[in-house]
Coordinates of C-alpha atoms in Angstrom, one line a residue:
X1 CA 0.0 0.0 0.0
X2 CA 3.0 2.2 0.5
X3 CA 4.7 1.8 -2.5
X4 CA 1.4 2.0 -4.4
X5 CA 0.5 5.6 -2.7
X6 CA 4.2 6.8 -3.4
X7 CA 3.9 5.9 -6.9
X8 CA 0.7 7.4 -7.4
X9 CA 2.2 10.2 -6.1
X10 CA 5.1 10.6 -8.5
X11 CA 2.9 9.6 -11.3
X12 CA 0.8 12.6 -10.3
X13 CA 3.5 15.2 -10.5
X14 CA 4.7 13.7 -13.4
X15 CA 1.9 14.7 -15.4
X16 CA 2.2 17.9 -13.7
X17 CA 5.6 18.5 -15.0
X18 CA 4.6 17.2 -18.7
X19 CA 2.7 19.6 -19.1
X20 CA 5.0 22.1 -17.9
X21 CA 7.7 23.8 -20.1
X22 CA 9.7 21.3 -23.0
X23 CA 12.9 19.7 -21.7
X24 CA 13.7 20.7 -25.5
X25 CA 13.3 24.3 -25.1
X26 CA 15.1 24.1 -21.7
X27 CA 17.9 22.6 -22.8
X28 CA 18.4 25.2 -25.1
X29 CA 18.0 27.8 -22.3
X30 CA 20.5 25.8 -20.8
X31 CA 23.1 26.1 -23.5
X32 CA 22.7 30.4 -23.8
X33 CA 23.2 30.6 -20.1
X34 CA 26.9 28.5 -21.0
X35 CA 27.9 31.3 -23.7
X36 CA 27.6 33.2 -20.5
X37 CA 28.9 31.7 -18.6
X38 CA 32.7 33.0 -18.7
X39 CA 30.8 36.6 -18.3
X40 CA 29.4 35.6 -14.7
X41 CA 32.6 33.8 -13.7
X42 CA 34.4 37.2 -15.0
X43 CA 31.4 39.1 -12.2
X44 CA 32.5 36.9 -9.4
X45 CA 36.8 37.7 -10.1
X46 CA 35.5 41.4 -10.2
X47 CA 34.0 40.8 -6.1
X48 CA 36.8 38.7 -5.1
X49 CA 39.4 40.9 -7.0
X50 CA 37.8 43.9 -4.4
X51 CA 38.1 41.6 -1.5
X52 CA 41.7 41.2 -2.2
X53 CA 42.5 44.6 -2.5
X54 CA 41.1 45.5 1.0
X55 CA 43.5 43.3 3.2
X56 CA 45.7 45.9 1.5
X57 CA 44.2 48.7 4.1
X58 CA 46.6 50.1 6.9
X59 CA 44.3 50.5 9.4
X60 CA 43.0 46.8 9.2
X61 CA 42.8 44.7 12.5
X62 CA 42.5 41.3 12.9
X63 CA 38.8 41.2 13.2
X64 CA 38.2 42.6 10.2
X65 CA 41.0 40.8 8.6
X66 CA 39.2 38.0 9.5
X67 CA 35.5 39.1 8.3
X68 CA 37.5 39.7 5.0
X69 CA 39.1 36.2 5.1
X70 CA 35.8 34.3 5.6
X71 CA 34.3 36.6 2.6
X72 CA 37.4 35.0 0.3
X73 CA 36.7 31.8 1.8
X74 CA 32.7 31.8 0.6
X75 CA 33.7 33.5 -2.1
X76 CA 36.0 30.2 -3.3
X77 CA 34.3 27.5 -1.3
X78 CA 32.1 26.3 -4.3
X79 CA 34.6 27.7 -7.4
X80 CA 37.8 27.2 -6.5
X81 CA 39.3 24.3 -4.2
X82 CA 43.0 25.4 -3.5
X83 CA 42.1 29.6 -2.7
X84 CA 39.2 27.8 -0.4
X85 CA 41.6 25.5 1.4
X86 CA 43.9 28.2 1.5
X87 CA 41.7 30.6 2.8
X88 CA 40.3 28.2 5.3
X89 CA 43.8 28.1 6.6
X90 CA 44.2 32.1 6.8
X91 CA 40.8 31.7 8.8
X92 CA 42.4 29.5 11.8
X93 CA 45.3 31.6 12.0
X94 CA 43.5 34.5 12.7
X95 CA 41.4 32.9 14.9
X96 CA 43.7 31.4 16.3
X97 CA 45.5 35.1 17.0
X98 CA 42.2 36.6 18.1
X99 CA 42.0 33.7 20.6
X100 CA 38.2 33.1 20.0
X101 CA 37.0 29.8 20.8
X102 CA 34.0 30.5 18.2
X103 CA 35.7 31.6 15.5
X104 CA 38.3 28.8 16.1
X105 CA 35.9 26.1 15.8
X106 CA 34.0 28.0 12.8
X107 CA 37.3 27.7 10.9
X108 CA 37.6 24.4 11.5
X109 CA 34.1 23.9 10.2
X110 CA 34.9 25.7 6.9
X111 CA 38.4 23.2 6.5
X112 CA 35.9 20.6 7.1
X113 CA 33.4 21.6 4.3
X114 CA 36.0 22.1 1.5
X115 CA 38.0 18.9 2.5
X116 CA 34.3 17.2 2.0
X117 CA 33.3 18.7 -1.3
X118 CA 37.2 17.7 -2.5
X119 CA 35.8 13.6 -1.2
X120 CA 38.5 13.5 1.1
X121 CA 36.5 11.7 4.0
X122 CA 39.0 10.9 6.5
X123 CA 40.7 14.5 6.6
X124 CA 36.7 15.7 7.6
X125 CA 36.1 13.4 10.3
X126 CA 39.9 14.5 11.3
X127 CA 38.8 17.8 11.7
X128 CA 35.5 17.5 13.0
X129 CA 36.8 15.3 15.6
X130 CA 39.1 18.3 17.4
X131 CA 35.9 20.4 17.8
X132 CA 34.6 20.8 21.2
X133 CA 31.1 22.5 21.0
X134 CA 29.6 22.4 24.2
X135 CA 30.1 25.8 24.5
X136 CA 29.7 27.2 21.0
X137 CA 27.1 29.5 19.8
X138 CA 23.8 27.9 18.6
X139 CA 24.8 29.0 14.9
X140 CA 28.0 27.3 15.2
X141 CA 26.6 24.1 17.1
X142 CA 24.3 24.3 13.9
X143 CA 26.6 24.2 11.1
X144 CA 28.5 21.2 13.0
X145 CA 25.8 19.1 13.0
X146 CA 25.1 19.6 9.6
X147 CA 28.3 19.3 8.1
X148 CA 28.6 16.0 10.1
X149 CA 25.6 15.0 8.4
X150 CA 26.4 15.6 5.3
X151 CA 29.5 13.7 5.5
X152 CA 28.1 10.5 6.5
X153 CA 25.6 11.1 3.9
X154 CA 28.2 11.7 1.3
X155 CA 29.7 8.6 3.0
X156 CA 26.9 6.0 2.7
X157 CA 26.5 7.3 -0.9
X158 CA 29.8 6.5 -2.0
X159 CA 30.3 2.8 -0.2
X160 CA 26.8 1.7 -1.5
X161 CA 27.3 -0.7 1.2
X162 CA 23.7 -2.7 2.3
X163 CA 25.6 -2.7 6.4
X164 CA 27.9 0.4 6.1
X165 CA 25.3 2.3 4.5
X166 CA 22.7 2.1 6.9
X167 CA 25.1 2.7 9.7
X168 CA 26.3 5.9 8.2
X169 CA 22.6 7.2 7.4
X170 CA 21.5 6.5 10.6
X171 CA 24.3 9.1 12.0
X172 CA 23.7 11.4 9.9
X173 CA 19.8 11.4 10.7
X174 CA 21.2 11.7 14.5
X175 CA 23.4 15.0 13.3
X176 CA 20.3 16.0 11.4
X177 CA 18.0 15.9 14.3
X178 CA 20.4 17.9 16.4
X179 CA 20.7 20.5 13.8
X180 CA 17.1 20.7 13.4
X181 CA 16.9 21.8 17.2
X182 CA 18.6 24.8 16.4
X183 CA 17.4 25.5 13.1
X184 CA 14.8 28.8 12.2
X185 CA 11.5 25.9 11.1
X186 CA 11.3 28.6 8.2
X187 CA 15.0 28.9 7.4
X188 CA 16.7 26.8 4.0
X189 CA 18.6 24.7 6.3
X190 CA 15.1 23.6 8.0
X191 CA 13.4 22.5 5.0
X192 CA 16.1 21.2 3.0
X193 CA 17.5 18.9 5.4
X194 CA 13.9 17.3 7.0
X195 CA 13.2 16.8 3.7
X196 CA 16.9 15.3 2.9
X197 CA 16.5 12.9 5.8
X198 CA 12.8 11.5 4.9
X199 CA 14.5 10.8 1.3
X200 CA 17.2 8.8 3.2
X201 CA 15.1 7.1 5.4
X202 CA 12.6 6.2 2.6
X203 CA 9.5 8.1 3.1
X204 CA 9.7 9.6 -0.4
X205 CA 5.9 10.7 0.3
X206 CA 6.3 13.4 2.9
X207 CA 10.1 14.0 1.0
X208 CA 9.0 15.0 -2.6
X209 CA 6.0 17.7 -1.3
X210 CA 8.3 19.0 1.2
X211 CA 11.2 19.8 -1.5
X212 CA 8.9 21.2 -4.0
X213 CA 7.3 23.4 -2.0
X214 CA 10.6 24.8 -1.3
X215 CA 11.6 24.8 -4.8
X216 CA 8.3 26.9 -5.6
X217 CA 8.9 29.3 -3.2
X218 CA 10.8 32.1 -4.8
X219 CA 13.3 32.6 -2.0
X220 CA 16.1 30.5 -2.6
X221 CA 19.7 31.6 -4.0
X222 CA 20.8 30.4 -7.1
X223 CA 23.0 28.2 -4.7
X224 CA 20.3 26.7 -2.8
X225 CA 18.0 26.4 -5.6
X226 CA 20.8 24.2 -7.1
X227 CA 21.2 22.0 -4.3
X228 CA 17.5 21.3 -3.9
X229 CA 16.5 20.5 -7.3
X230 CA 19.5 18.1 -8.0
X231 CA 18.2 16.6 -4.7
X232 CA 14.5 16.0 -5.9
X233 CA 16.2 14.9 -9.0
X234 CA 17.9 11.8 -7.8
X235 CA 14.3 10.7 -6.6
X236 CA 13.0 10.3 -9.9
X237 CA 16.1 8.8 -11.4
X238 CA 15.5 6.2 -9.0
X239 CA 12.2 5.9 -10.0
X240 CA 13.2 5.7 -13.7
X241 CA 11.3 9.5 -14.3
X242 CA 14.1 10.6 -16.5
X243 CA 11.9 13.4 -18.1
X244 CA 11.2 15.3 -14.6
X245 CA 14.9 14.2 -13.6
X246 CA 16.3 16.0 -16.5
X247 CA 14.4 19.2 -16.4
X248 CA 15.1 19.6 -12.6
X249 CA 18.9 18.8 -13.2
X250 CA 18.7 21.7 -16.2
X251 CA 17.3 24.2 -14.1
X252 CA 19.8 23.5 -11.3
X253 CA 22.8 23.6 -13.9
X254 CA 21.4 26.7 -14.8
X255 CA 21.2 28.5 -11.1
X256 CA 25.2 26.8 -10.8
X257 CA 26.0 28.7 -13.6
X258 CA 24.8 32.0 -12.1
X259 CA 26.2 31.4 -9.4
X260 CA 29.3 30.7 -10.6
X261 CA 29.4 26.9 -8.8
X262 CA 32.1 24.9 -9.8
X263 CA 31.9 21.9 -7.6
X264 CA 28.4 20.9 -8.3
X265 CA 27.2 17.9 -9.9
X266 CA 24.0 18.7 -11.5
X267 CA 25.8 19.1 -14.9
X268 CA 27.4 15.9 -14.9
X269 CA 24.0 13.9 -13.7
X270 CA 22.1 15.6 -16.4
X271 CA 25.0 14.6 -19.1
X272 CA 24.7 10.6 -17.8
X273 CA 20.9 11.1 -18.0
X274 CA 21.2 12.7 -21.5
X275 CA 23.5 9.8 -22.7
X276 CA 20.9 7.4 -21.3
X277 CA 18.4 9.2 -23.5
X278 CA 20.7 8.9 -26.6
X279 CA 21.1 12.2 -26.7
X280 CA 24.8 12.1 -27.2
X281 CA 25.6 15.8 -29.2
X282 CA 24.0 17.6 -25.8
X283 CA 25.2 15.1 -23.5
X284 CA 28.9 15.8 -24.6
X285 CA 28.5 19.0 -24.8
X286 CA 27.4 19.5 -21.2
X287 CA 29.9 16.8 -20.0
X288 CA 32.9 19.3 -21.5
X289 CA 31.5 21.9 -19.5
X290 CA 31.4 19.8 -16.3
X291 CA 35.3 18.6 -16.8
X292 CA 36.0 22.4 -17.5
X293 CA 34.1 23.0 -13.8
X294 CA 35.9 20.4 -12.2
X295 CA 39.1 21.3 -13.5
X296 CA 38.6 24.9 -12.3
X297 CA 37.5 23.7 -9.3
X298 CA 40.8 21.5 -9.2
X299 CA 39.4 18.8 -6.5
X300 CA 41.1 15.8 -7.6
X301 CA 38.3 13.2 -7.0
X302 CA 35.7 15.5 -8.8
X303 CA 38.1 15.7 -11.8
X304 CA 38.6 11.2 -11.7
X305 CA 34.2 11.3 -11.2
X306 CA 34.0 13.4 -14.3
X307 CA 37.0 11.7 -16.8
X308 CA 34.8 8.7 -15.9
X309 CA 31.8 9.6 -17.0
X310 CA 33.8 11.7 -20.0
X311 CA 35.4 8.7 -21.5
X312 CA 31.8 6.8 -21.7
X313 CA 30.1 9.7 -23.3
X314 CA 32.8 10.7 -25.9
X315 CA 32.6 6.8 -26.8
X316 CA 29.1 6.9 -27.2
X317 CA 29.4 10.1 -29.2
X318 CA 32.1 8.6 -31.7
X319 CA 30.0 5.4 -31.7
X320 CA 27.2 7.5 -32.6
X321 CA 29.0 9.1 -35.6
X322 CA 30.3 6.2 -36.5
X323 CA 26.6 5.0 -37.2
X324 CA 26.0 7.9 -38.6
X325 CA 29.1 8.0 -41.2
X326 CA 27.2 4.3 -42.5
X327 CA 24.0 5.5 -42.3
X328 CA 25.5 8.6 -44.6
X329 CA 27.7 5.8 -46.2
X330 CA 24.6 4.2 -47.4
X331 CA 22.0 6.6 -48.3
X332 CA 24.6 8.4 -50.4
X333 CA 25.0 5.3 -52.7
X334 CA 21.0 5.4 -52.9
X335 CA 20.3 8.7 -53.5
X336 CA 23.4 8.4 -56.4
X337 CA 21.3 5.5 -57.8
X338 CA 18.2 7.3 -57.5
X339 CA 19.8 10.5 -59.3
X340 CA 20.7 8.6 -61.8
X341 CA 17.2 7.5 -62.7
X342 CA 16.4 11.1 -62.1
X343 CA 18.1 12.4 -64.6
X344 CA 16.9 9.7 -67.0
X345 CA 13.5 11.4 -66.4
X346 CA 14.8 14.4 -65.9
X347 CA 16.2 14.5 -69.9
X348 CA 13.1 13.0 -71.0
X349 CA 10.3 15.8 -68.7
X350 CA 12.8 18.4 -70.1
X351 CA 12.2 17.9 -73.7
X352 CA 8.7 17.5 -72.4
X353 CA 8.4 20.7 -70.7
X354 CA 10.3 22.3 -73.4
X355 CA 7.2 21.7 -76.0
X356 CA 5.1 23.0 -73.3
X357 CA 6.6 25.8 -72.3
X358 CA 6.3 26.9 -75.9
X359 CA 2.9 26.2 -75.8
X360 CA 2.8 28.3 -72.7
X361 CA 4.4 30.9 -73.7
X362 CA 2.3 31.5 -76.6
X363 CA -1.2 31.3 -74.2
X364 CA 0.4 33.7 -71.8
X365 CA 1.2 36.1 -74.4
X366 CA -2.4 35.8 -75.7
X367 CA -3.6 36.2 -72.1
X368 CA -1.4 39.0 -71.4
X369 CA -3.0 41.2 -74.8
X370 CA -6.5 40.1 -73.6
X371 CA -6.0 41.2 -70.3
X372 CA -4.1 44.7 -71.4
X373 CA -7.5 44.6 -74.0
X374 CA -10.2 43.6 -70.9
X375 CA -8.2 46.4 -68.7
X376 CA -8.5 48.7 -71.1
X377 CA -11.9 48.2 -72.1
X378 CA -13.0 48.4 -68.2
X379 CA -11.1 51.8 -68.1
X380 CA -12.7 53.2 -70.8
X381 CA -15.8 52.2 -69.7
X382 CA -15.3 53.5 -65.9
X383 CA -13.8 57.2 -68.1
X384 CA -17.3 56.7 -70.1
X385 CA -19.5 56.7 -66.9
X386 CA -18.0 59.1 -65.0
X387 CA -17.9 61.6 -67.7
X388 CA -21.5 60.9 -68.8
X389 CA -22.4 61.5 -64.9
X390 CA -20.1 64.4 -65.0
X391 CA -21.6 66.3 -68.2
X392 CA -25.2 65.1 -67.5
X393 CA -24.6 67.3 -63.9
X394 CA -23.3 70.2 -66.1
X395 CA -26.1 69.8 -69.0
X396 CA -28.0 70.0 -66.0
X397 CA -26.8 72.7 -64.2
X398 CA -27.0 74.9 -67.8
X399 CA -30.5 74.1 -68.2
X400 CA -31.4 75.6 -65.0
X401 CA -29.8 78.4 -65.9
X402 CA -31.3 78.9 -69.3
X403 CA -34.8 78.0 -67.2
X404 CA -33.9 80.8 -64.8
X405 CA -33.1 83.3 -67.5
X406 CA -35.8 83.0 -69.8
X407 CA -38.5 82.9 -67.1
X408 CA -36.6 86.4 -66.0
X409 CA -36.8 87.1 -69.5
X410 CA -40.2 86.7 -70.0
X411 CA -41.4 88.4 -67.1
X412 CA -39.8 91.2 -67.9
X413 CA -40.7 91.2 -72.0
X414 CA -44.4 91.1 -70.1
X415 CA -44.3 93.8 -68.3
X416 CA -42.1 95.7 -70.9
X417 CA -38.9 96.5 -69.1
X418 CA -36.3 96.4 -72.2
X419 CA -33.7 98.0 -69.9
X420 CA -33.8 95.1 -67.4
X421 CA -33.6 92.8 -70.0
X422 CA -30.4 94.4 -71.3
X423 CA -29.2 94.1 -67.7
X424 CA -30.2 90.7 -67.1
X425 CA -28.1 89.4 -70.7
X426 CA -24.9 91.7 -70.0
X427 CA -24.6 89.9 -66.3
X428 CA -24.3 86.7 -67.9
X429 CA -20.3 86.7 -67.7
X430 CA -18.9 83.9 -70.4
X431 CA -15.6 84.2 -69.0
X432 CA -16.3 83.0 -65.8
X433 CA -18.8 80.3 -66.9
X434 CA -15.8 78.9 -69.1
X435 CA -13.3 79.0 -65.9
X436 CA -16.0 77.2 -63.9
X437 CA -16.2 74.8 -66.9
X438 CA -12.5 73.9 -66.9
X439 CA -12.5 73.5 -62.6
X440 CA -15.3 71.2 -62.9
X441 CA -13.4 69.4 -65.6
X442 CA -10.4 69.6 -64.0
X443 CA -11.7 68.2 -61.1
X444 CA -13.5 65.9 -63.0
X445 CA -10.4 64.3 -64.0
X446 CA -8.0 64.4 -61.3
X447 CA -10.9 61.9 -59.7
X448 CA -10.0 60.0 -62.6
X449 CA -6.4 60.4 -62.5
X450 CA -5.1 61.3 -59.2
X451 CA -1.7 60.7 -60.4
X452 CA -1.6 62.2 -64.1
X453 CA 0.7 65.2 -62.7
X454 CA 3.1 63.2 -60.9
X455 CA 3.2 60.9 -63.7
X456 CA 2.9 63.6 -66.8
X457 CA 6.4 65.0 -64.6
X458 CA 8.2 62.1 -65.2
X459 CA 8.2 62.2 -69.1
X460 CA 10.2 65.5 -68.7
X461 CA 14.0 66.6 -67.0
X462 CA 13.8 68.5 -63.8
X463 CA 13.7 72.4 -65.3
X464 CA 10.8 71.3 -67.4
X465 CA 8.7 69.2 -64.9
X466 CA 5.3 71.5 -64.2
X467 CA 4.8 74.0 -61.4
X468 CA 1.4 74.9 -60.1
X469 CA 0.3 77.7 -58.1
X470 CA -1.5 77.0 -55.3
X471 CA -5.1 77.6 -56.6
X472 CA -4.4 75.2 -59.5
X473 CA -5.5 71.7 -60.3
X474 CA -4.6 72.2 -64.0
X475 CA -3.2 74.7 -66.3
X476 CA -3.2 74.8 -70.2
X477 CA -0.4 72.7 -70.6
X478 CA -2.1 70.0 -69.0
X479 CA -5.2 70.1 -69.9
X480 CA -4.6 70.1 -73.5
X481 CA -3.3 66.2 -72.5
X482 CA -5.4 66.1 -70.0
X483 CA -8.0 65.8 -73.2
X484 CA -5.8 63.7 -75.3
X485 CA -5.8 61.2 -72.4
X486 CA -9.4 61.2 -72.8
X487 CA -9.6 60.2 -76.1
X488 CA -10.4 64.0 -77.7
X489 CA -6.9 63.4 -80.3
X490 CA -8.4 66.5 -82.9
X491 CA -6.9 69.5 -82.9
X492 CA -10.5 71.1 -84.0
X493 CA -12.1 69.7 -81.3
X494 CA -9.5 71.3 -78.9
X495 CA -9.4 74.0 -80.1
X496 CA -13.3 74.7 -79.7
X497 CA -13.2 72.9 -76.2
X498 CA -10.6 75.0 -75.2
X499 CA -11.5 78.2 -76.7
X500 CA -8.0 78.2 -78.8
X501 CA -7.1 78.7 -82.4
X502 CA -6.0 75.6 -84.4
X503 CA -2.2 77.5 -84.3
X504 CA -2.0 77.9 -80.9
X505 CA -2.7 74.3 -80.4
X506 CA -0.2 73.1 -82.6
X507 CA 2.3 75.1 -81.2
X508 CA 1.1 73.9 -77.7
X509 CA 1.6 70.3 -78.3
X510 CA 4.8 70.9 -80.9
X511 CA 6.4 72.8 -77.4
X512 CA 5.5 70.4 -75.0
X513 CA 6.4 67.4 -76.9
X514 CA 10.0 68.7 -77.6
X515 CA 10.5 69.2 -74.2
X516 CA 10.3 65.8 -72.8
X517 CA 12.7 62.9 -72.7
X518 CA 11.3 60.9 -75.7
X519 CA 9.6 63.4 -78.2
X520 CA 8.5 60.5 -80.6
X521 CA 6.3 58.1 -77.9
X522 CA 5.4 61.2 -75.6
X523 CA 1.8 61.0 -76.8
X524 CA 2.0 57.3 -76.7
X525 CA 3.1 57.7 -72.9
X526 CA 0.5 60.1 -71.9
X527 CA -2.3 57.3 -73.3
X528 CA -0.6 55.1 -70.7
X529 CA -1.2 56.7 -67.9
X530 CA -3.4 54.4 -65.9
X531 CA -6.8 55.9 -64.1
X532 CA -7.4 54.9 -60.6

């Protein structure tokens, strides 16, 4: 009933995590924080670089030489093995100056934590063992206990020894217990490590809600962020849950990264778990960057873990394009056979295509007049309409003129007043009725043509483009085309339209013509001209 609750359970938040974001599309968030990752390393020489350069201060005593010291020390602990170890040392001399039983035993604590993360075991417990912590502070007490337990959890880990195993977890759970005691119930340290013991003792149940509720809660460093996910991680590994393990052991390679971690292992389980997946390309790529860590790091062990893992990945890689180079070997001597065949066809559609492409060409040419004949047609028709609107309104506008005038005319030829009547016929001003004749056409047939001026400019250089004033729309010049465009070609007819002599048209047209760019097709250009 256990086991089938407990795998209900991970089967739940399984699901839960499919759905979440692709292991794809974090991997290759993965791989753009890496190009960065020399530029966050560069950020955390910059703070130790500063740390440095303040032991340089006169004034300095040994207390704050000391808080400097511990800054180097954290600083190194997780990215550099020999500056940790060495600043460890600097620690317990200084404490060891100050005579301060506290910070004595907190060096110690800090030799004890990078001798662990370097696997060396027995130099830990040697360390440990010369601490005497009745009397420490509660914080330091703390930190004892939990180093402790770490180490014989690191411990049982690596013997994988059914007797020695259990004897090590069970001291640890002890040292866990007594750190618990002293712990803040809603510090890291609290959560993390109840929920590191129930994995140990096997009560994954209670273990995987408590971790991911710490994971979820947006408080962690990138450090602790790190530790906890590749902790949940190793659950589902066992549990043969690769997808959920890989996505945690992403994310937490990600947080190392930005926090510059060097002694982690979250890259090099997500590379064996990659490798697993035959995912080879990412899984060497990401092993590289974990030999690059540990040799950065410089811990000896963690450099012998990682070559391990290394030499069976790179096999698998040159395997893998080995298989592919036969794979590649193969196809190519199909795809040679099949372009031979190809061409075969290939000869035979080309003479094919060559009959019907003449065939084509002589439809689309056909097409192509029929179209310039339909859009031409439909042009003239639209020029037709309008203008027929257009001179029907005019027509119109005339006769109620003549209406108007003659029922004047009449009234007054009734009643005998000659003199009015005189009055009445010399108002009617010709002149103007003409200009309004030639705005209304002019408007006419800019709402025809919007673009005849810009496009009438073209056909001429720059000192002989036209110029209107202000009040414009057209003047002479253009309007004389402006009529040609519109199909009225005879010089008699625009001459009357206009109000011109025959002469003066000629000479119009001769003058504008010679102007232009192309004298000879500048008539044929203006019938171009498209309407809207």
């Amino acid at each position: 009933m256990k086991f089938l609750v407990l795998n209900l359970l991970l089967l739940f938040i399984g699901c839960l995590n499919c759905t979440a974001q692709s292991p794809i599309r974090e991997l290759e968030k993965l791989k753009l924080v890496l190009k960065e990752k020399s530029k966050l390393d560069a950020q955390k020489h910059r703070r130790i670089d500063f740390l440095k350069a303040s032991l340089a201060q006169k004034d300095l005593n040994l207390k704050d030489e000391y808080l400097i010291y511990l800054k180097l020390y954290n600083e190194y602990k997780s990215f550099q093995y020999d500056k940790a170890f060495y600043y460890a040392h600097q620690l317990q001399r200084i404490s060891g100056q100050l005579k301060d039983p506290a910070k004595i035993a907190y060096a110690k604590l800090k030799l004890g934590f990078i001798l662990l993360s370097s696997g060396m075991f027995k130099e830990t417990f040697d360390s440990l063992s010369t601490l005497k912590i009745k009397h420490l502070p509660d914080s330091v007490k703390r930190e004892y206990y939990l180093l402790n337990a770490r180490t014989y959890y690191d411990l049982a880990d690596f013997d994988q020894d059914d007797y020695y195993t259990r004897i090590y977890t069970t001291k640890a759970s002890f040292y866990v217990d007594s750190a618990l005691k002293l712990c803040d119930i809603h510090s890291f340290e609290y959560s993390y490590y109840s929920g590191l013991k129930l994995i140990k003792v096997g009560d994954l149940g209670h273990a995987i809600p408590k971790l991911k509720s710490l994971i979820n809660s947006k408080r962690l460093s990138y450090h602790q962020y790190a530790i906890t996910a590749s902790t949940l991680s190793d659950i589902y590994i066992r549990h043969q849950q690769n997808h959920i393990a890989v996505r945690l052991l992403i994310n937490a390679s990600i947080a190392d990264i930005k926090s510059a971690t060097k002694e982690a292992a979250a890259m090099l389980n997500l590379a064996q778990l990659l490798n697993k997946n035959n995912n080879t390309e990412d899984a060497y790529l990401f092993i590289k960057a974990a030999m690059d860590d540990a040799v950065n790091y410089g811990a000896r062990q963690r450099k012998v873990q990682v070559s391990a893992i290394l030499l069976v990945i790179a096999s698998a890689k040159i395997l893998r394009e080995q298989e592919q180079k036969q794979m590649l070997f193969f196809y190519s001597a199909l795809l040679t056979i099949l372009s031979i065949i190809i061409i075969v066809f290939a000869i035979i559609v080309y003479k094919q295509l060559k009959r019907i492409k003449a065939a084509d060409k002589l439809v689309l040419e056909a097409n192509a007049r029929l179209r310039n004949t339909i859009e031409k047609l439909n042009e003239a028709e639209k020029i037709k309409e309008e203008y027929i609107g257009y001179y029907l309104h005019i027509i119109s506008d005339y006769l109620n003129k003549l209406e108007k005038i003659k029922s004047s005319i009449t009234q007054r030829l009734t009643t005998k007043k000659f003199d009015e009547i005189k009055v009445l016929v010399g108002n009617i001003n010709l002149k103007k009725e003409r200009e309004e004749l030639f705005s209304n056409f002019d408007k006419a047939f800019l709402k025809l043509f919007p673009n005849f001026l810009t496009e009438f400019n073209t056909l001429f250089p720059v000192e002989y483009q036209v110029r209107l004033l202000p009040h414009q729309l057209l003047n002479t010049d253009l309007r004389i085309f402006a009529l040609i465009r519109l199909g009225v070609n005879d010089p008699d007819k625009l001459a009357r339209i206009l109000e011109y002599s025959l002469n003066t048209i000629y000479n119009y047209r001769t003058r504008i013509k010679n102007k232009s760019n192309n004298p000879e097709g500048f008539e044929v250009a203006i019938l171009n001209i498209r309407a809207i």
